[in-house]
Coordinates of C-alpha atoms and ligand atoms in Angstrom, one line a residue:
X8 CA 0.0 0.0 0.0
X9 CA 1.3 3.5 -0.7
X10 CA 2.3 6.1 1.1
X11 CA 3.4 9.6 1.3
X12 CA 6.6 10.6 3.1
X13 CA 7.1 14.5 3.8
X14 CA 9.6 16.6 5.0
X15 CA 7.0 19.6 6.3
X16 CA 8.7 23.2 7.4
X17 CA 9.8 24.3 3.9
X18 CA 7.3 27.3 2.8
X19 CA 5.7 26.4 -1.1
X20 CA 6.4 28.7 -3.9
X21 CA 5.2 28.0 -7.3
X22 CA 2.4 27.5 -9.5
X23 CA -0.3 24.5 -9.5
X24 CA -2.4 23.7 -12.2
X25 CA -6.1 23.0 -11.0
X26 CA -8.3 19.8 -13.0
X27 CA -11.4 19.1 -13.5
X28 CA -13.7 18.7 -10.6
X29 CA -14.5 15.2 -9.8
X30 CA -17.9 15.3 -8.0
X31 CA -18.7 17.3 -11.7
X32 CA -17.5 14.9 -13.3
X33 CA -19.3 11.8 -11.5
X34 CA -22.8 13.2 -12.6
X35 CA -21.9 14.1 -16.1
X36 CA -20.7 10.3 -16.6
X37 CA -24.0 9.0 -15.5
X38 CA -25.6 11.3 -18.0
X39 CA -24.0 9.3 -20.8
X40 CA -26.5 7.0 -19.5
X41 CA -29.4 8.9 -20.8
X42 CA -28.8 8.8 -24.7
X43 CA -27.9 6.2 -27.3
X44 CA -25.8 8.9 -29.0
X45 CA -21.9 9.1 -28.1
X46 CA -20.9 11.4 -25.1
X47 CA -17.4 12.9 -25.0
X48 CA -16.2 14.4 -21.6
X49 CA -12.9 16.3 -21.0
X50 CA -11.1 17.9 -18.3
X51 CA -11.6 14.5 -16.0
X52 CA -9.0 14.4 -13.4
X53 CA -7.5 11.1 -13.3
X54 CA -8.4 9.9 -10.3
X55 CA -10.1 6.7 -9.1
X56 CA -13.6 7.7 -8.2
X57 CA -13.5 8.5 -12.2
X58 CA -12.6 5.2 -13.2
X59 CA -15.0 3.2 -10.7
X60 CA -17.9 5.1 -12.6
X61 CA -16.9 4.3 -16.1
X62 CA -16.5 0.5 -14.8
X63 CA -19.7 1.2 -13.2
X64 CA -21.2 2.5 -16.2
X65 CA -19.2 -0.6 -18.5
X66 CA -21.6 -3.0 -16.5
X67 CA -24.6 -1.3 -17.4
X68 CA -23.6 -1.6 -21.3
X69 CA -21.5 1.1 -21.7
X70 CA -19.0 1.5 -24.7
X71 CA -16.0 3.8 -22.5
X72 CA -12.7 4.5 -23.4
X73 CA -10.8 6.9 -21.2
X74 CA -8.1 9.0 -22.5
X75 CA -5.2 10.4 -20.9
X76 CA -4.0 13.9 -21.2
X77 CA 0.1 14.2 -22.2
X78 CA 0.4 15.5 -18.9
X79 CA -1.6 12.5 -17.3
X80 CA -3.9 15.1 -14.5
X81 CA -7.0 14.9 -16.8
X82 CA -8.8 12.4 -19.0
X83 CA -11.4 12.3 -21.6
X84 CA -13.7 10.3 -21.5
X85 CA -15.7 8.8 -24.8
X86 CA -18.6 7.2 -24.0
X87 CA -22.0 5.2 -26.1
X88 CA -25.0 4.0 -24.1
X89 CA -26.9 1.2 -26.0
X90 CA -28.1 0.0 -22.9
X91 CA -28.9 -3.8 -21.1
X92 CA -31.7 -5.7 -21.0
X93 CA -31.3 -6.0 -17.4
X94 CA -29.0 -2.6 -16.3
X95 CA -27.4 -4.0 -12.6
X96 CA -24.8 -1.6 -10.9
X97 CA -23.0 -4.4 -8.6
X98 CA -22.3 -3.9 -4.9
X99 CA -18.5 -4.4 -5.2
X100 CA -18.7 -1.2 -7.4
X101 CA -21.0 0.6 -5.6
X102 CA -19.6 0.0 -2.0
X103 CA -16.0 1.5 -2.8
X104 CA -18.0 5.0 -4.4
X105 CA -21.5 5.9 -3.3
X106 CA -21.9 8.3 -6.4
X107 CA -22.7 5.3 -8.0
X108 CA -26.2 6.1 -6.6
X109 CA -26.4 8.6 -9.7
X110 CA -27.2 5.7 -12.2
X111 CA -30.5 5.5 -10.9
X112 CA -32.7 8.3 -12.0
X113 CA -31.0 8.3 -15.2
X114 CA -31.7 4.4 -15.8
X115 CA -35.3 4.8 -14.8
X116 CA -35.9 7.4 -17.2
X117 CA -34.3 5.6 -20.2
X118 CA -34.9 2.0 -19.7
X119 CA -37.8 2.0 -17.3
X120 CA -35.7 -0.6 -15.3
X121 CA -32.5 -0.5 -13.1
X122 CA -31.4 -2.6 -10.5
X123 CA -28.4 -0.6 -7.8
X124 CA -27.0 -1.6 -5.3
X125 CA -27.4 0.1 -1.8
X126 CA -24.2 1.9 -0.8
X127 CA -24.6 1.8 2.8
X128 CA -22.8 4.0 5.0
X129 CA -19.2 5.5 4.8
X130 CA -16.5 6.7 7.0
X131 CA -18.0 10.4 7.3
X132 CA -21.6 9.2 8.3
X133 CA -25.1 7.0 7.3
X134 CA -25.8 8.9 4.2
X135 CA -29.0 7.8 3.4
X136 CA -30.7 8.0 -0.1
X137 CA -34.1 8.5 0.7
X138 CA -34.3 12.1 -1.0
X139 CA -33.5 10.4 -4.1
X140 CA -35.9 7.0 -3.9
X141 CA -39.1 9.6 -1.9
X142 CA -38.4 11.8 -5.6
X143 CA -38.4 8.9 -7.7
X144 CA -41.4 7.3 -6.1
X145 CA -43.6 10.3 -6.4
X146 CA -42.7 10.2 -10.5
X147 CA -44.1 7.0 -10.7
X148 CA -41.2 4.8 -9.8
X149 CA -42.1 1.2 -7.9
X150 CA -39.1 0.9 -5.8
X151 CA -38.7 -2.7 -3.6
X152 CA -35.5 -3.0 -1.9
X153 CA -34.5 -7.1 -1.2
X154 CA -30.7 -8.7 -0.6
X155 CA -29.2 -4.8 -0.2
X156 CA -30.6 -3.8 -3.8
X157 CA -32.9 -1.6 -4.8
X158 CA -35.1 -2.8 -7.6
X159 CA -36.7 -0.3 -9.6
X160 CA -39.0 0.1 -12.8
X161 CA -41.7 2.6 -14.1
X162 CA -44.4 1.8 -16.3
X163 CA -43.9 3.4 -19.4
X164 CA -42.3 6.9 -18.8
X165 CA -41.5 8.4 -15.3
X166 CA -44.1 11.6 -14.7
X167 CA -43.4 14.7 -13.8
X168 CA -44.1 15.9 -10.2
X169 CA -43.5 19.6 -8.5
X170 CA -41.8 18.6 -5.9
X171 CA -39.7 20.1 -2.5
X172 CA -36.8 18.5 -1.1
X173 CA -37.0 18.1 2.6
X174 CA -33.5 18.4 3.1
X175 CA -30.4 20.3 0.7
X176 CA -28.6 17.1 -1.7
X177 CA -26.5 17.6 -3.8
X178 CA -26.7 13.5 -5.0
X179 CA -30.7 13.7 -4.7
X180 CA -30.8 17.2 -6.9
X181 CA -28.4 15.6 -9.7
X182 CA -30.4 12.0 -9.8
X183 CA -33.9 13.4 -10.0
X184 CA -32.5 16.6 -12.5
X185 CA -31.3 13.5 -14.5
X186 CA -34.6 12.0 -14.9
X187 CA -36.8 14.8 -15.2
X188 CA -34.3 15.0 -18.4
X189 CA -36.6 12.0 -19.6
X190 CA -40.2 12.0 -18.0
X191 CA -43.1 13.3 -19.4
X192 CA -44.4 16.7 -18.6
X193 CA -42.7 19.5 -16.2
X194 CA -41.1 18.8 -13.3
X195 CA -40.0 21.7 -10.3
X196 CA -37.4 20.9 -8.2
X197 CA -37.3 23.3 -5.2
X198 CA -34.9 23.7 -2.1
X199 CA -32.5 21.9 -4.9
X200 CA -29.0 22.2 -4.2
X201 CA -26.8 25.4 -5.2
X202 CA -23.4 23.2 -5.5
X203 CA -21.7 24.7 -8.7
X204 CA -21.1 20.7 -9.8
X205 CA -25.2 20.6 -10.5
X206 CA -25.0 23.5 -12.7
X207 CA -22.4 21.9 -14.5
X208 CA -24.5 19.1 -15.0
X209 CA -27.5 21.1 -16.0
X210 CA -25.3 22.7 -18.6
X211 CA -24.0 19.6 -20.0
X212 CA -28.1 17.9 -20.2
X213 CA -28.8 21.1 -21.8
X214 CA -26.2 20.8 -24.4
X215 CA -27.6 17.2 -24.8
X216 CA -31.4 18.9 -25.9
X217 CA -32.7 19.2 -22.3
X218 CA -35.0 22.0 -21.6
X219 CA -34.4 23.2 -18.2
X220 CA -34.9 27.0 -16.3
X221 CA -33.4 28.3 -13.4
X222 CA -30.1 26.4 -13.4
X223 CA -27.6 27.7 -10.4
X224 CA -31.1 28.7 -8.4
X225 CA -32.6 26.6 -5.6
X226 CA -36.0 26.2 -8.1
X227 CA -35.2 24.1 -10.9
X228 CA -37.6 23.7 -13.8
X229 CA -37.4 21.0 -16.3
X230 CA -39.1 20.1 -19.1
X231 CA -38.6 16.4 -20.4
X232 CA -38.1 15.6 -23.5
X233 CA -38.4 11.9 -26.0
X234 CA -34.8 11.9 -26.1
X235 CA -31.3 13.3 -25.7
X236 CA -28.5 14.0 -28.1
X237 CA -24.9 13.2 -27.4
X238 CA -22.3 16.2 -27.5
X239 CA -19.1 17.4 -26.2
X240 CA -18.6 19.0 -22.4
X241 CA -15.5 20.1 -20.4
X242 CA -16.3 19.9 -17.2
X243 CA -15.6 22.6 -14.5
X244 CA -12.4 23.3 -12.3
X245 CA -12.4 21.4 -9.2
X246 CA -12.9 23.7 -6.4
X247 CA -12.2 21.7 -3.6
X248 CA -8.6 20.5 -5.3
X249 CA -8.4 24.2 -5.6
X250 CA -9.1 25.1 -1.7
X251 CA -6.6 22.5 -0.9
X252 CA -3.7 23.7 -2.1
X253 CA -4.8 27.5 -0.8
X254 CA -5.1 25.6 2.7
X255 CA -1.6 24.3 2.2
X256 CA -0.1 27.3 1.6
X257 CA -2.1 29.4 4.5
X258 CA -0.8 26.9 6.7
X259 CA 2.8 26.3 5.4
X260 CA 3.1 30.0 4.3
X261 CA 5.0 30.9 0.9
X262 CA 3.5 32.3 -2.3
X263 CA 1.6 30.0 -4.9
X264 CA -0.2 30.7 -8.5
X265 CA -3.4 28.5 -9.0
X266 CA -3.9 28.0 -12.7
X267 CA -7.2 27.5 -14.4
X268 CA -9.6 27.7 -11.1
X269 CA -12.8 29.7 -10.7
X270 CA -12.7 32.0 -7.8
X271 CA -16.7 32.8 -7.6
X272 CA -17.0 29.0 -6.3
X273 CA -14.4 29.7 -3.4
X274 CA -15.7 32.4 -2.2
X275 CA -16.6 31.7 1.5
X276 CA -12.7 29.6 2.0
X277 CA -10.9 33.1 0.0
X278 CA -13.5 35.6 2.4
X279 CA -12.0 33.1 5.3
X280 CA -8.3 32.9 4.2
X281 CA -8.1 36.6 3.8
X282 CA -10.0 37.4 7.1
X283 CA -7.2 34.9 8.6
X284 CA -4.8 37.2 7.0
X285 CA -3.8 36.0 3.7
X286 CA -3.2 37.9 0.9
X287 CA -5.2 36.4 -2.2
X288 CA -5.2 37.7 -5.8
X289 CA -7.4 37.4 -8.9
X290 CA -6.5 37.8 -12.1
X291 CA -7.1 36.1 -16.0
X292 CA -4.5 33.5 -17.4
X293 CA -4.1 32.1 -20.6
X294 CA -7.0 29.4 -20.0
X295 CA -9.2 30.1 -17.1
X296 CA -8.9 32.8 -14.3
X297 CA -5.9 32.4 -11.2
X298 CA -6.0 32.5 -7.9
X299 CA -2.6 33.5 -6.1
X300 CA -2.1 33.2 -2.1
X301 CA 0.8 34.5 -0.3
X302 CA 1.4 34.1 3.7
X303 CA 5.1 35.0 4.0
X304 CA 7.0 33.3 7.2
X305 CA 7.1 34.6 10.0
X306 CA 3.4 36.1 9.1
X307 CA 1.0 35.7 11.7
X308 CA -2.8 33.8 11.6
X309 CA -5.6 35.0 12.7
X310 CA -7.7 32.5 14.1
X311 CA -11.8 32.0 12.7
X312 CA -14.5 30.5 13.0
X313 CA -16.0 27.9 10.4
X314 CA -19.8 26.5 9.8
X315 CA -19.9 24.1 7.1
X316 CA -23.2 24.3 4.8
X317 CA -24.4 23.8 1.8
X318 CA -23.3 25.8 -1.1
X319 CA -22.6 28.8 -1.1
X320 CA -21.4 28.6 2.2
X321 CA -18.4 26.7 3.9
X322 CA -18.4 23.4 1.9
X323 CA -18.0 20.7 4.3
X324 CA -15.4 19.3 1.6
X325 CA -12.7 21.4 3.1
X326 CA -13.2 21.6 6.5
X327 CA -10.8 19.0 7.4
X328 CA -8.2 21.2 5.9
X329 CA -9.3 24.6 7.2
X330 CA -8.9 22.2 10.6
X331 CA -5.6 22.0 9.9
X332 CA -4.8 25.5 8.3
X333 CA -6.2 26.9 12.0
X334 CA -3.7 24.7 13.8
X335 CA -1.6 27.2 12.7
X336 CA -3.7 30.5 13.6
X337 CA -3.2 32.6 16.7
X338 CA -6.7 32.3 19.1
X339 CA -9.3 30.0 19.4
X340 CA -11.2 29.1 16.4
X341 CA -14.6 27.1 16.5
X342 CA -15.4 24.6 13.2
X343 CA -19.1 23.3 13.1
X344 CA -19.7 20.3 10.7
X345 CA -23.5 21.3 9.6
X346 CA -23.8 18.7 6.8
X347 CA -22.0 15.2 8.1
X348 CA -22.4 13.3 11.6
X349 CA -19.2 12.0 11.4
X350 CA -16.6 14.2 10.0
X351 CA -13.5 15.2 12.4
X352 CA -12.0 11.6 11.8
X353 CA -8.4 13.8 11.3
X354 CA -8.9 15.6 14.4
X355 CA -7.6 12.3 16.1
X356 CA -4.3 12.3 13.7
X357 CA -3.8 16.0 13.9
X358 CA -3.4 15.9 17.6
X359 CA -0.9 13.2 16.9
X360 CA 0.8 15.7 14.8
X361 CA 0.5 18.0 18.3
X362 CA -2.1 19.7 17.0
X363 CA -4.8 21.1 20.5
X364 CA -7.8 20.3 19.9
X365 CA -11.6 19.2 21.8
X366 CA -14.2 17.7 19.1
X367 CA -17.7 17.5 20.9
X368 CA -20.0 15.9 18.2
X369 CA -20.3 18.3 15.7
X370 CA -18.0 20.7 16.9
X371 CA -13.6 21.1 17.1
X372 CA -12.2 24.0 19.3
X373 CA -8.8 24.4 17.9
X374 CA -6.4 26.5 20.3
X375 CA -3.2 27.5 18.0
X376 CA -0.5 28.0 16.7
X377 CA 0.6 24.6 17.7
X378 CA 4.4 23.5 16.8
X379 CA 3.6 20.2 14.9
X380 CA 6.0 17.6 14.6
X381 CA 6.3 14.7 12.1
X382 CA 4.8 11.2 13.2
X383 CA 3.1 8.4 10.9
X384 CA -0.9 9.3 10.6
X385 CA -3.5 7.3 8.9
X386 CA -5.7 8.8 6.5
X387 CA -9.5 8.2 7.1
X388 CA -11.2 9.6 4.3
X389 CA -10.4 11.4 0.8
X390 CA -10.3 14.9 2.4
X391 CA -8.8 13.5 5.9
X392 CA -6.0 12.6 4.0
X393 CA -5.5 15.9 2.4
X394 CA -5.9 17.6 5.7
X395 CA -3.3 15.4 7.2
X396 CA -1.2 16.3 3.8
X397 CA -1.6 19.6 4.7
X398 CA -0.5 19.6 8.5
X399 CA 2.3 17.5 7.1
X400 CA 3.8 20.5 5.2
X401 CA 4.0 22.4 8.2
X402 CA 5.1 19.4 10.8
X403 CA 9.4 19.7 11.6
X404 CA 10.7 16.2 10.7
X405 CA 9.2 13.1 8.5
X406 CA 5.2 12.9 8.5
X407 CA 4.2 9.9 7.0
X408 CA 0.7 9.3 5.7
X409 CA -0.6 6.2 5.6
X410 CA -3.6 4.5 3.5
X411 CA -3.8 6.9 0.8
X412 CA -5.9 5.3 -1.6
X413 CA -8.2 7.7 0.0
X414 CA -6.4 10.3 -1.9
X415 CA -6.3 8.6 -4.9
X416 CA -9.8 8.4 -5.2
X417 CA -10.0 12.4 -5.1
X418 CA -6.6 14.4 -6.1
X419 CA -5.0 14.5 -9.2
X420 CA -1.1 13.8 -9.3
X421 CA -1.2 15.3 -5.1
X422 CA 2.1 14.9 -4.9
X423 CA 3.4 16.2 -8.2
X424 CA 1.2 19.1 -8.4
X425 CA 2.6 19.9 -4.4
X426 CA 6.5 19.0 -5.7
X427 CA 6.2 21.5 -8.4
X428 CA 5.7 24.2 -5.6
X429 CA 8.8 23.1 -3.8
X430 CA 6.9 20.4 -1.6
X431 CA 9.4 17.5 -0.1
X432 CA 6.8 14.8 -0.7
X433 CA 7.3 11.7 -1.9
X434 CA 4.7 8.5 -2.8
X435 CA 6.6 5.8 -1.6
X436 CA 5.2 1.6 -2.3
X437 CA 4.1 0.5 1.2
X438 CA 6.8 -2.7 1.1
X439 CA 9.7 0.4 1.1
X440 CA 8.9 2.5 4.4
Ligands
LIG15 C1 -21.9 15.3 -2.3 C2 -20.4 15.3 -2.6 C3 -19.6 15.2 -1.3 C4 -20.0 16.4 -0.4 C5 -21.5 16.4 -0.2 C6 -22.0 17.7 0.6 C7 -20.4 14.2 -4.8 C8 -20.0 12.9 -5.5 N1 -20.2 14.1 -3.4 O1 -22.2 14.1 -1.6 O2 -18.3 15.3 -1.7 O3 -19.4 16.2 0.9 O4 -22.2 16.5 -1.5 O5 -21.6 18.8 -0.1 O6 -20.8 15.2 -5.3 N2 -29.0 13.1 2.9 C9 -30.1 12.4 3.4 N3 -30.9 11.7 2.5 C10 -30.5 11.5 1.2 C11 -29.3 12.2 0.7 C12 -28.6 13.0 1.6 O7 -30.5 12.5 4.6 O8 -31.2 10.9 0.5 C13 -28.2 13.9 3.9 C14 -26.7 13.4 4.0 O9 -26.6 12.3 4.9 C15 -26.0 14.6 4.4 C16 -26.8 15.7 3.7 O10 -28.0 15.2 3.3 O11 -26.1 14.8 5.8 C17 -26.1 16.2 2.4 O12 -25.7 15.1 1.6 P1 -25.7 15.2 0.0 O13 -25.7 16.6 -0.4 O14 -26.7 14.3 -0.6 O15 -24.2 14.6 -0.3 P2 -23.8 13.7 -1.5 O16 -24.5 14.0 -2.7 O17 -23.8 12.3 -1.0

């Protein structure tokens, strides 16, 4: 098993490039389920979540081919739907990535019939999927869950319904968006989710010949059509991959140049970063706007306070690496996890790391700055791992994470994109450390 070996205290200086986003990307891939016609998506990042869903999306009868860029961050991704008689998605696929979820609504619509496994639950919490199955149900769908699968069909087309989530989801917004793509009549989707990755996707169905209003509003509006065309799509900059590396310079300090990001889906991590004392930048590049942070050494933190919601405020994506940026801030700061039960698994490492911290259910009291020191941690979950990346830039001495194929399933070429701005990190094979 790999593993990443750091030698933290050195500031970063540089420039990183940022890819595509993956949780964009995971929708748009289902999508290909939709139409007969060939689908071609670009700007992937290689990573494995992206390769799960194309094997995912190969079971269901799937022609995909995966391309990789000369650099070998992205992929493109070619993809022809004829269908199955009898579409499946297996639990050994969908237990290792519960986006898999996604291939439901899209099945429904286009095949009447699917038949998905359960994920289950997941390091971070239970994550339920009843927002997506009460939404389905209502358009028509007869849903009968047996052996940990949910069986589903529709008679003849799904309907439309005008309908209210009970609770923000981003998963439950993209699945039902997805097949009101395909169902007859006008569907409104209200109290949908504001994520950028959904208007993304509604971009991509609309460039496929769906008809839908309101896209990056809580009210969608969707009329469904026969059928859907295939077409080309880059998808958008991954802005969690991009507040990453700005958490890893706040906390390590030097000055860093983010290529190809889009600053109006950061906004609440640059408003935080600057209030911390940060200096951020904006300005156009060649292809796509930059981002550049600069904390010089020796520069003090301020210390804030962080509520994770849904989109547009704190995503709840980065606040295991704002945990660790505030390690490093002068004061008291306060993070609430407002979206997942379970989600301070690093808090546990960090200390390790001589991090001081409390975590009382859903909230961390971090007292800093705290002088971390290197020790062996064990990554948790995908952005655990990048926390405990993070805290290892700024550690004296050898930090060694363990169990990274949570990172792999998330970040593009981590530790390339991080050597490029000076980083001592190195993936090392398990057998070798
Ligand atoms: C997506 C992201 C994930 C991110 C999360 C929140 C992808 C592939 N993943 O996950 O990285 O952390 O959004 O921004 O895009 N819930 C229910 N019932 C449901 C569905 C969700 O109660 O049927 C709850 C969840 O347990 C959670 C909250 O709603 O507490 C938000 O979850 P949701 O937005 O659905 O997250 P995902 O789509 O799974």
């Amino acid at each position: 098993m790999d593993r990443l070996v750091i030698q933290g205290g050195h500031p970063l200086r540089g420039r990183i490039r940022v890819s595509g986003a993956k949780n964009a990307a995971l929708p748009c891939l289902a999508a290909a389920l939709l139409t007969e016609e060939p689908l071609v998506l670009s700007n992937l990042p290689a990573v494995a979540d992206i390769r799960t869903m194309v094997k995912v999306l190969q079971a269901l009868g799937t022609e995909a081919s995966l391309e990789p860029h000369p650099d070998g961050f992205e992929l493109t991704a070619r993809l022809a739907c004829a269908g199955s008689d009898d579409p499946k998605a297996p639990y050994d696929l969908v237990k290792t990535m519960r986006a898999s979820i996604l291939v439901l609504g899209p099945l429904l619509a286009r095949f009447g019939r699917a038949t998905v496994s359960l994920p289950g639950g997941c390091a971070i919490g239970a994550r339920p999927v009843n927002l997506h199955l009460e939404a389905l149900e209502r358009m028509g769908a007869l849903l009968e869950i047996s052996h940990g699968y949910i069986h589903a069909s529709v008679k003849g087309r799904l309907k439309a319904i005008d309908h209210t989530f009970e609770k923000v989801s981003v998963g439950a917004t993209e699945n039902i968006l997805m097949a009101a793509a395909l169902a007859e009549g006008t569907t409104v989707l209200r109290n949908a989710a504001l994520e950028p990755e959904i208007g993304d996707l509604a971009q991509l169905l609309v460039e496929m010949g769906a008809s839908i209003e309101g896209i990056g509003t809580g009210t969608l509006t969707i009329t469904g059509v026969p059928q859907l065309h295939g077409c080309e799509h880059a998808v958008i900059a991954d802005r969690i991959e991009a507040g990453t590396y700005l958490c890893a310079v706040a906390a390590a300090c030097g000055d860093v140049v983010l290529d190809r990001c889009e600053p109006e889906h950061l906004r609440s991590l640059l408003d935080l970063l600057e209030r911390s004392g940060c200096v951020i930048t904006e300005r156009d590049g060649q292809d796509g706007r930059q981002l550049r942070i600069q904390r010089e050494e020796g520069q003090k933190l301020r210390s804030k306070d962080v509520t994770t919601l849904p989109f547009p405020g704190f995503p709840t994506d980065l606040q295991a690496q704002v945990m660790a940026v505030m390690t490093q801030a002068c004061g008291i700061s306060v993070i609430n996890e407002g979206i997942f039960e379970n989600r301070f698994q690093h808090a546990m490492e960090l200390e390790r790391l001589g991090a001081n911290l409390r975590t009382d259910g859903h909230t961390a009291i971090i007292a800093g700055p705290a002088a971390l020191t290197g020790c062996t941690v064990m990554a948790t979950d995908l952005r655990a791992s990048a926390a405990l990346v993070i805290a290892g830039l700024v550690a004296k001495g050898e930090t060694i994470v363990d169990r990274i194929y949570h990172l792999d399933r998330g970040y593009s070429g981590l530790e390339k994109k991080l050597q490029g701005a000076g980083a001592r990190i190195e993936r090392v094979g398990g057998g070798k450390v």
